[in-house]
C-alpha positions as a Python dict, from the first residue, in 0.01 Angstrom:
ca = {
    (1, 'X'): (0, 0, 0),
    (2, 'X'): (-242, -74, 235),
    (3, 'X'): (-596, -246, 154),
    (4, 'X'): (-805, 31, 347),
    (5, 'X'): (-534, 313, 127),
    (6, 'X'): (-667, 176, -179),
    (7, 'X'): (-1021, 80, -50),
    (8, 'X'): (-1089, 496, 7),
    (9, 'X'): (-887, 584, -290),
    (10, 'X'): (-1085, 386, -575),
    (11, 'X'): (-1378, 604, -487),
    (12, 'X'): (-1181, 845, -664),
    (13, 'X'): (-970, 710, -964),
    (14, 'X'): (-1129, 782, -1237),
    (15, 'X'): (-965, 515, -1408),
    (16, 'X'): (-910, 119, -1271),
    (17, 'X'): (-730, -110, -1347),
    (18, 'X'): (-660, -394, -1145),
    (19, 'X'): (-606, -804, -1174),
    (20, 'X'): (-669, -1018, -891),
    (21, 'X'): (-443, -1317, -751),
    (22, 'X'): (-691, -1489, -606),
    (23, 'X'): (-839, -1819, -762),
    (24, 'X'): (-1095, -1827, -525),
    (25, 'X'): (-1460, -1725, -746),
    (26, 'X'): (-1653, -1657, -419),
    (27, 'X'): (-1357, -1414, -378),
    (28, 'X'): (-1257, -1255, -702),
    (29, 'X'): (-1721, -1254, -772),
    (30, 'X'): (-1712, -993, -399),
    (31, 'X'): (-1423, -786, -476),
    (32, 'X'): (-1553, -695, -888),
    (33, 'X'): (-1905, -644, -651),
    (34, 'X'): (-1744, -383, -449),
    (35, 'X'): (-1571, -249, -714),
    (36, 'X'): (-1913, -148, -855),
    (37, 'X'): (-2105, -80, -591),
    (38, 'X'): (-1854, 197, -517),
    (39, 'X'): (-1608, 335, -785),
    (40, 'X'): (-1670, 737, -935),
    (41, 'X'): (-2051, 744, -1169),
    (42, 'X'): (-1827, 915, -1468),
    (43, 'X'): (-1498, 583, -1413),
    (44, 'X'): (-1444, 282, -1605),
    (45, 'X'): (-1260, -7, -1435),
    (46, 'X'): (-1127, -289, -1604),
    (47, 'X'): (-1082, -622, -1353),
    (48, 'X'): (-922, -943, -1482),
    (49, 'X'): (-920, -1281, -1302),
    (50, 'X'): (-842, -1641, -1304),
    (51, 'X'): (-1051, -1909, -1105),
    (52, 'X'): (-965, -2232, -970),
    (53, 'X'): (-1214, -2491, -1125),
    (54, 'X'): (-1549, -2407, -1059),
    (55, 'X'): (-1948, -2355, -1200),
    (56, 'X'): (-2082, -2022, -1211),
    (57, 'X'): (-2463, -2006, -1261),
    (58, 'X'): (-2705, -1685, -1303),
    (59, 'X'): (-2846, -1528, -1073),
    (60, 'X'): (-3182, -1622, -1159),
    (61, 'X'): (-3124, -2053, -1230),
    (62, 'X'): (-3147, -2302, -1111),
    (63, 'X'): (-2843, -2518, -984),
    (64, 'X'): (-3035, -2913, -1060),
    (65, 'X'): (-3108, -2786, -1347),
    (66, 'X'): (-2785, -2607, -1460),
    (67, 'X'): (-2554, -2828, -1365),
    (68, 'X'): (-2438, -3237, -1325),
    (69, 'X'): (-2389, -3188, -897),
    (70, 'X'): (-2299, -3510, -832),
    (71, 'X'): (-2033, -3506, -1083),
    (72, 'X'): (-1868, -3233, -901),
    (73, 'X'): (-1860, -3352, -550),
    (74, 'X'): (-1726, -3666, -706),
    (75, 'X'): (-1381, -3480, -868),
    (76, 'X'): (-1139, -3510, -578),
    (77, 'X'): (-1104, -3183, -475),
    (78, 'X'): (-1511, -3160, -537),
    (79, 'X'): (-1541, -2884, -762),
    (80, 'X'): (-1671, -2546, -621),
    (81, 'X'): (-2043, -2454, -793),
    (82, 'X'): (-2125, -2069, -752),
    (83, 'X'): (-2404, -1837, -807),
    (84, 'X'): (-2287, -1508, -916),
    (85, 'X'): (-2491, -1149, -881),
    (86, 'X'): (-2551, -1053, -1296),
    (87, 'X'): (-2801, -1279, -1487),
    (88, 'X'): (-2701, -1519, -1757),
    (89, 'X'): (-2613, -1927, -1784),
    (90, 'X'): (-2396, -2164, -1644),
    (91, 'X'): (-2011, -2198, -1752),
    (92, 'X'): (-1733, -2371, -1672),
    (93, 'X'): (-1415, -2186, -1501),
    (94, 'X'): (-1053, -2301, -1451),
    (95, 'X'): (-706, -2225, -1494),
    (96, 'X'): (-631, -2187, -1866),
    (97, 'X'): (-971, -1994, -1892),
    (98, 'X'): (-973, -1619, -1844),
    (99, 'X'): (-1260, -1338, -1683),
    (100, 'X'): (-1264, -1051, -1729),
    (101, 'X'): (-1519, -741, -1576),
    (102, 'X'): (-1565, -376, -1724),
    (103, 'X'): (-1754, -124, -1533),
    (104, 'X'): (-1876, 158, -1607),
    (105, 'X'): (-2108, 483, -1618),
    (106, 'X'): (-2449, 318, -1732),
    (107, 'X'): (-2444, 586, -1942),
    (108, 'X'): (-2234, 475, -2244),
    (109, 'X'): (-2310, 112, -2167),
    (110, 'X'): (-2374, -76, -2454),
    (111, 'X'): (-2412, -514, -2544),
    (112, 'X'): (-2179, -462, -2771),
    (113, 'X'): (-1931, -231, -2665),
    (114, 'X'): (-1631, -448, -2425),
    (115, 'X'): (-1746, -794, -2599),
    (116, 'X'): (-1565, -606, -2918),
    (117, 'X'): (-1252, -492, -2699),
    (118, 'X'): (-1229, -811, -2592),
    (119, 'X'): (-1261, -985, -2961),
    (120, 'X'): (-1016, -735, -3054),
    (121, 'X'): (-780, -871, -2765),
    (122, 'X'): (-812, -1278, -2909),
    (123, 'X'): (-792, -1146, -3247),
    (124, 'X'): (-373, -1076, -3152),
    (125, 'X'): (-326, -1475, -3075),
    (126, 'X'): (-668, -1626, -3353),
    (127, 'X'): (-805, -1453, -3632),
    (128, 'X'): (-1065, -1630, -3613),
    (129, 'X'): (-1219, -1480, -3414),
    (130, 'X'): (-1596, -1276, -3429),
    (131, 'X'): (-1859, -1163, -3237),
    (132, 'X'): (-2153, -1290, -3308),
    (133, 'X'): (-2575, -1251, -3287),
    (134, 'X'): (-2566, -1327, -2902),
    (135, 'X'): (-2251, -1175, -2860),
    (136, 'X'): (-2044, -1474, -2748),
    (137, 'X'): (-1722, -1445, -2942),
    (138, 'X'): (-1623, -1781, -3165),
    (139, 'X'): (-1365, -1872, -3349),
    (140, 'X'): (-1483, -1966, -3782),
    (141, 'X'): (-1393, -2278, -3842),
    (142, 'X'): (-1475, -2316, -4199),
    (143, 'X'): (-1160, -2228, -4507),
    (144, 'X'): (-1067, -1840, -4515),
    (145, 'X'): (-1334, -1684, -4746),
    (146, 'X'): (-1093, -1570, -5019),
    (147, 'X'): (-1250, -1169, -5040),
    (148, 'X'): (-1218, -914, -4848),
    (149, 'X'): (-1317, -748, -4514),
    (150, 'X'): (-1240, -483, -4295),
    (151, 'X'): (-1097, -610, -4023),
    (152, 'X'): (-1200, -316, -3799),
    (153, 'X'): (-1513, -511, -3831),
    (154, 'X'): (-1520, -768, -3538),
    (155, 'X'): (-1818, -928, -3652),
    (156, 'X'): (-1719, -1081, -3939),
    (157, 'X'): (-1457, -1292, -3956),
    (158, 'X'): (-1193, -1406, -4290),
    (159, 'X'): (-1371, -1749, -4232),
    (160, 'X'): (-1713, -1958, -4328),
    (161, 'X'): (-1930, -1964, -4077),
    (162, 'X'): (-2185, -2123, -4237),
    (163, 'X'): (-2131, -2506, -4282),
    (164, 'X'): (-2334, -2742, -4082),
    (165, 'X'): (-1989, -2997, -4085),
    (166, 'X'): (-1778, -2696, -3856),
    (167, 'X'): (-1947, -2470, -3629),
    (168, 'X'): (-1808, -2177, -3502),
    (169, 'X'): (-1671, -2254, -3169),
    (170, 'X'): (-1806, -2112, -2846),
    (171, 'X'): (-1441, -1920, -2657),
    (172, 'X'): (-1645, -1649, -2455),
    (173, 'X'): (-1977, -1586, -2301),
    (174, 'X'): (-2127, -1222, -2127),
    (175, 'X'): (-2360, -1164, -1839),
    (176, 'X'): (-2456, -815, -1687),
    (177, 'X'): (-2580, -622, -1453),
    (178, 'X'): (-2677, -273, -1479),
    (179, 'X'): (-2783, -65, -1201),
    (180, 'X'): (-2919, 355, -1218),
    (181, 'X'): (-2615, 495, -1329),
    (182, 'X'): (-2350, 202, -1286),
    (183, 'X'): (-2346, -110, -1586),
    (184, 'X'): (-2091, -428, -1494),
    (185, 'X'): (-1965, -649, -1837),
    (186, 'X'): (-1865, -964, -1794),
    (187, 'X'): (-1685, -1253, -1927),
    (188, 'X'): (-1500, -1605, -1979),
    (189, 'X'): (-1251, -1650, -2233),
    (190, 'X'): (-1150, -2006, -2281),
    (191, 'X'): (-746, -2026, -2376),
    (192, 'X'): (-625, -2299, -2273),
    (193, 'X'): (-798, -2525, -2101),
    (194, 'X'): (-744, -2860, -2029),
    (195, 'X'): (-1108, -2977, -1937),
    (196, 'X'): (-1250, -2823, -2269),
    (197, 'X'): (-1440, -3153, -2310),
    (198, 'X'): (-1538, -3216, -1954),
    (199, 'X'): (-1703, -2916, -1999),
    (200, 'X'): (-2019, -3054, -2091),
    (201, 'X'): (-2069, -3403, -1895),
    (202, 'X'): (-2057, -3085, -1555),
    (203, 'X'): (-2281, -2863, -1754),
    (204, 'X'): (-2507, -3096, -1825),
    (205, 'X'): (-2781, -3300, -1489),
    (206, 'X'): (-2918, -3562, -1509),
    (207, 'X'): (-3250, -3392, -1390),
    (208, 'X'): (-3302, -3159, -1757),
    (209, 'X'): (-3519, -3373, -1898),
    (210, 'X'): (-3752, -3442, -1699),
    (211, 'X'): (-3693, -3038, -1442),
    (212, 'X'): (-3913, -2704, -1566),
    (213, 'X'): (-3772, -2416, -1397),
    (214, 'X'): (-3878, -1995, -1442),
    (215, 'X'): (-3562, -1797, -1431),
    (216, 'X'): (-3322, -1804, -1736),
    (217, 'X'): (-3229, -2115, -1879),
    (218, 'X'): (-2873, -2195, -2064),
    (219, 'X'): (-2816, -2194, -2405),
    (220, 'X'): (-2525, -2477, -2481),
    (221, 'X'): (-2294, -2403, -2751),
    (222, 'X'): (-1978, -2604, -2903),
    (223, 'X'): (-1732, -2463, -2648),
    (224, 'X'): (-1317, -2450, -2833),
    (225, 'X'): (-979, -2245, -2704),
    (226, 'X'): (-888, -1953, -2825),
    (227, 'X'): (-533, -2166, -2784),
    (228, 'X'): (-416, -2563, -2832),
    (229, 'X'): (-381, -2689, -2468),
    (230, 'X'): (-35, -2580, -2291),
    (231, 'X'): (14, -2842, -2019),
    (232, 'X'): (301, -2657, -1846),
    (233, 'X'): (241, -2414, -1567),
    (234, 'X'): (462, -2186, -1670),
    (235, 'X'): (261, -2210, -2068),
    (236, 'X'): (-56, -2082, -1913),
    (237, 'X'): (119, -1830, -1682),
    (238, 'X'): (299, -1641, -1948),
    (239, 'X'): (-59, -1667, -2250),
    (240, 'X'): (-266, -1546, -1993),
    (241, 'X'): (-6, -1271, -1919),
    (242, 'X'): (-10, -1210, -2309),
    (243, 'X'): (-389, -1214, -2302),
    (244, 'X'): (-431, -962, -1984),
    (245, 'X'): (-197, -757, -2163),
    (246, 'X'): (-369, -739, -2491),
    (247, 'X'): (-670, -716, -2274),
    (248, 'X'): (-569, -393, -2064),
    (249, 'X'): (-397, -264, -2454),
    (250, 'X'): (-763, -296, -2564),
    (251, 'X'): (-922, -108, -2319),
    (252, 'X'): (-702, 164, -2263),
    (253, 'X'): (-700, 268, -2648),
    (254, 'X'): (-1162, 186, -2632),
    (255, 'X'): (-1134, 439, -2344),
    (256, 'X'): (-947, 657, -2562),
    (257, 'X'): (-726, 727, -2187),
    (258, 'X'): (-343, 599, -2151),
    (259, 'X'): (-232, 608, -1820),
    (260, 'X'): (82, 824, -1647),
    (261, 'X'): (221, 526, -1469),
    (262, 'X'): (392, 239, -1699),
    (263, 'X'): (343, -128, -1594),
    (264, 'X'): (385, -386, -1695),
    (265, 'X'): (101, -584, -1482),
    (266, 'X'): (45, -890, -1699),
    (267, 'X'): (402, -1031, -1703),
    (268, 'X'): (450, -1010, -1350),
    (269, 'X'): (418, -1249, -1055),
    (270, 'X'): (422, -1006, -772),
    (271, 'X'): (497, -1137, -391),
    (272, 'X'): (302, -955, -188),
    (273, 'X'): (328, -865, 172),
    (274, 'X'): (36, -951, 393),
    (275, 'X'): (-231, -674, 416),
    (276, 'X'): (-87, -560, 99),
    (277, 'X'): (-174, -526, -212),
    (278, 'X'): (70, -452, -483),
    (279, 'X'): (-114, -98, -670),
    (280, 'X'): (33, 192, -848),
    (281, 'X'): (-83, 562, -830),
    (282, 'X'): (21, 836, -1064),
    (283, 'X'): (252, 1031, -879),
    (284, 'X'): (22, 1369, -811),
    (285, 'X'): (-280, 1282, -962),
    (286, 'X'): (-556, 1036, -851),
    (287, 'X'): (-709, 907, -1179),
    (288, 'X'): (-570, 654, -1256),
    (289, 'X'): (-502, 324, -1006),
    (290, 'X'): (-370, 13, -1151),
    (291, 'X'): (-223, -298, -981),
    (292, 'X'): (-255, -619, -822),
    (293, 'X'): (-519, -684, -579),
    (294, 'X'): (-569, -1071, -345),
    (295, 'X'): (-688, -1193, -91),
    (296, 'X'): (-600, -901, 153),
    (297, 'X'): (-898, -736, 40),
    (298, 'X'): (-1164, -998, 262),
    (299, 'X'): (-1041, -723, 510),
    (300, 'X'): (-1296, -482, 370),
    (301, 'X'): (-1603, -436, 531),
    (302, 'X'): (-1813, -434, 220),
    (303, 'X'): (-1613, -674, 53),
    (304, 'X'): (-1579, -999, 341),
    (305, 'X'): (-2051, -921, 378),
    (306, 'X'): (-2057, -990, -24),
    (307, 'X'): (-1842, -1346, 30),
    (308, 'X'): (-2082, -1409, 357),
    (309, 'X'): (-2286, -1336, 99),
    (310, 'X'): (-2266, -1542, -194),
    (311, 'X'): (-2151, -1843, 30),
    (312, 'X'): (-2458, -1863, 194),
    (313, 'X'): (-2693, -2134, 126),
    (314, 'X'): (-3016, -1881, 187),
    (315, 'X'): (-2788, -1714, -137),
    (316, 'X'): (-2663, -2041, -341),
    (317, 'X'): (-3012, -2263, -327),
    (318, 'X'): (-3305, -1918, -138),
    (319, 'X'): (-3299, -1777, -485),
    (320, 'X'): (-3360, -2086, -696),
    (321, 'X'): (-3658, -1939, -921),
    (322, 'X'): (-3963, -2154, -849),
    (323, 'X'): (-3952, -2481, -1073),
    (324, 'X'): (-4175, -2859, -1109),
    (325, 'X'): (-4027, -3179, -1144),
    (326, 'X'): (-4224, -3437, -1324),
    (327, 'X'): (-4189, -3768, -1416),
    (328, 'X'): (-4439, -3791, -1722),
    (329, 'X'): (-4502, -3505, -1873),
    (330, 'X'): (-4844, -3259, -1779),
    (331, 'X'): (-5005, -2986, -1856),
    (332, 'X'): (-4767, -2816, -1693),
    (333, 'X'): (-4511, -2960, -1904),
    (334, 'X'): (-4607, -3154, -2197),
    (335, 'X'): (-4210, -3242, -2328),
    (336, 'X'): (-4168, -3580, -2415),
    (337, 'X'): (-3951, -3778, -2163),
    (338, 'X'): (-3678, -4034, -2146),
    (339, 'X'): (-3757, -4416, -2048),
    (340, 'X'): (-3748, -4415, -1653),
    (341, 'X'): (-3533, -4626, -1524),
    (342, 'X'): (-3593, -4974, -1461),
    (343, 'X'): (-3645, -4999, -1152),
    (344, 'X'): (-3887, -4661, -1102),
    (345, 'X'): (-4238, -4871, -1001),
    (346, 'X'): (-4382, -4965, -1262),
    (347, 'X'): (-4729, -4759, -1148),
    (348, 'X'): (-4504, -4436, -1002),
    (349, 'X'): (-4608, -4102, -1064),
    (350, 'X'): (-4373, -3770, -962),
    (351, 'X'): (-4462, -3391, -977),
    (352, 'X'): (-4332, -3229, -719),
    (353, 'X'): (-4317, -2846, -726),
    (354, 'X'): (-4070, -2638, -492),
    (355, 'X'): (-3944, -2183, -503),
    (356, 'X'): (-3651, -2124, -322),
    (357, 'X'): (-3598, -2424, -264),
    (358, 'X'): (-3829, -2563, -34),
    (359, 'X'): (-4093, -2792, -163),
    (360, 'X'): (-4446, -2616, -140),
    (361, 'X'): (-4662, -2859, -373),
    (362, 'X'): (-4630, -3265, -399),
    (363, 'X'): (-4863, -3557, -594),
    (364, 'X'): (-4661, -3847, -556),
    (365, 'X'): (-4776, -4179, -558),
    (366, 'X'): (-4731, -4607, -647),
    (367, 'X'): (-5042, -4743, -658),
    (368, 'X'): (-5209, -4782, -1008),
    (369, 'X'): (-5547, -4783, -798),
    (370, 'X'): (-5703, -4411, -776),
    (371, 'X'): (-5799, -4424, -415),
    (372, 'X'): (-5507, -4562, -303),
    (373, 'X'): (-5262, -4292, -506),
    (374, 'X'): (-5510, -3998, -354),
    (375, 'X'): (-5463, -4109, 15),
    (376, 'X'): (-5058, -4176, -152),
    (377, 'X'): (-5036, -3848, -267),
    (378, 'X'): (-5207, -3679, 46),
    (379, 'X'): (-4919, -3866, 283),
    (380, 'X'): (-4586, -3781, 44),
    (381, 'X'): (-4734, -3439, 68),
    (382, 'X'): (-4746, -3366, 440),
    (383, 'X'): (-4407, -3553, 445),
    (384, 'X'): (-4208, -3289, 208),
    (385, 'X'): (-4398, -2966, 180),
    (386, 'X'): (-4180, -2688, 338),
    (387, 'X'): (-3831, -2917, 324),
    (388, 'X'): (-3544, -2758, 186),
    (389, 'X'): (-3446, -2967, -118),
    (390, 'X'): (-3067, -2932, -22),
    (391, 'X'): (-3084, -3005, 309),
    (392, 'X'): (-3239, -3348, 184),
    (393, 'X'): (-2957, -3605, 242),
    (394, 'X'): (-3158, -3952, 105),
    (395, 'X'): (-3513, -3919, 65),
    (396, 'X'): (-3535, -4263, 204),
    (397, 'X'): (-3671, -4196, 499),
    (398, 'X'): (-3936, -3933, 342),
    (399, 'X'): (-4041, -4234, 108),
    (400, 'X'): (-4104, -4466, 392),
    (401, 'X'): (-4294, -4220, 630),
    (402, 'X'): (-4458, -4159, 336),
    (403, 'X'): (-4543, -4501, 253),
    (404, 'X'): (-4467, -4723, 540),
    (405, 'X'): (-4452, -5125, 433),
    (406, 'X'): (-4761, -5132, 234),
    (407, 'X'): (-4568, -5103, -95),
    (408, 'X'): (-4219, -5371, -161),
    (409, 'X'): (-4005, -5320, -97),
    (410, 'X'): (-3826, -5257, -409),
    (411, 'X'): (-4068, -4988, -558),
    (412, 'X'): (-3960, -4753, -256),
    (413, 'X'): (-3564, -4846, -332),
    (414, 'X'): (-3674, -4708, -659),
    (415, 'X'): (-3841, -4380, -625),
    (416, 'X'): (-3531, -4360, -357),
    (417, 'X'): (-3332, -4361, -609),
    (418, 'X'): (-3481, -4163, -895),
    (419, 'X'): (-3560, -3887, -606),
    (420, 'X'): (-3202, -3938, -498),
    (421, 'X'): (-3071, -3865, -867),
    (422, 'X'): (-3180, -3567, -961),
    (423, 'X'): (-3129, -3422, -676),
    (424, 'X'): (-2800, -3514, -641),
    (425, 'X'): (-2811, -3699, -331),
    (426, 'X'): (-2546, -3999, -194),
}
């Protein structure tokens, strides 16, 4: 089926199931957004995909707070970070993580509906799964309770969850986007990520103790895999296929709909001709549309436009809510600070404010003399105000322009090093 044909039919089909063969997070999120905007208002859509390694943050999050940007750059090849259009917290994706997206009428949406759907699918592989109070899916790590439970209740499991030394492990988190007539619920599922031990490093910013941001801050949780690690690509593909089949079954059971076309979607690895996407439609009916999508969907103008937006610096950085970075506690941010680096200037103070990735205010000084410090603050503010945070490749020139030769080189270098570390520049 041609991509243009798909773009037309998806506006009519009431039941749609897709698996993406692209591992590009920008492409998959753009396809997802296109489905949200263009599927019928009374339709239900399931979209499954696996991304290459990346970090995805919520629409109203701060990348300098949520991500260790230097760690992403240090990996070969470098790991992308993406700002999605929905809310929620930061998550790490890789080939061992399957992502699901359900789009439905807003009138039938509830926060637990689809996370319960996915939990039922996970329980075919791990009976420790349950939905917690935050609508995350976790695996309880305690012993068997030795008491009967309702196995249809996805909010409890047969295992203890209240042991301090065995906390439940998060395997799936969710985010939402609601429009007047449509609801999007998408989430992750850690099946067998080989990077499970490095996730916390990627999501631990060195600026966190010093940075206070508006918007949504991620809630840190211990994480785990639904299955034990499987290192071979063949094994991972089989695991993903079985899980996707389970999610598809759970989806069709939830909405009490039986497709009149039979697909063994998740266990096939189709070869797709250029300009074509592999889809099946029920003969003589436009009620069902199911199959595989890939990067050929970029030829749909709306998908391409969404892709350009997601990759733009205006979206990635310009959406960042207002934040402050302070080297010391203040009225605005009275949290205790960890010790500053040994080379940080002994009388130095840093307080900068930015919004939309643009510096709007600063109070930075190196002197312990208040008269001199005031002049320094004015000089640094004039040098930095209006500059885009993400466009600064090194704070050394700004520091020199503001303080010149009036201070020891070691003090200027110490301040430069700290600012470079906080904003993840070289």
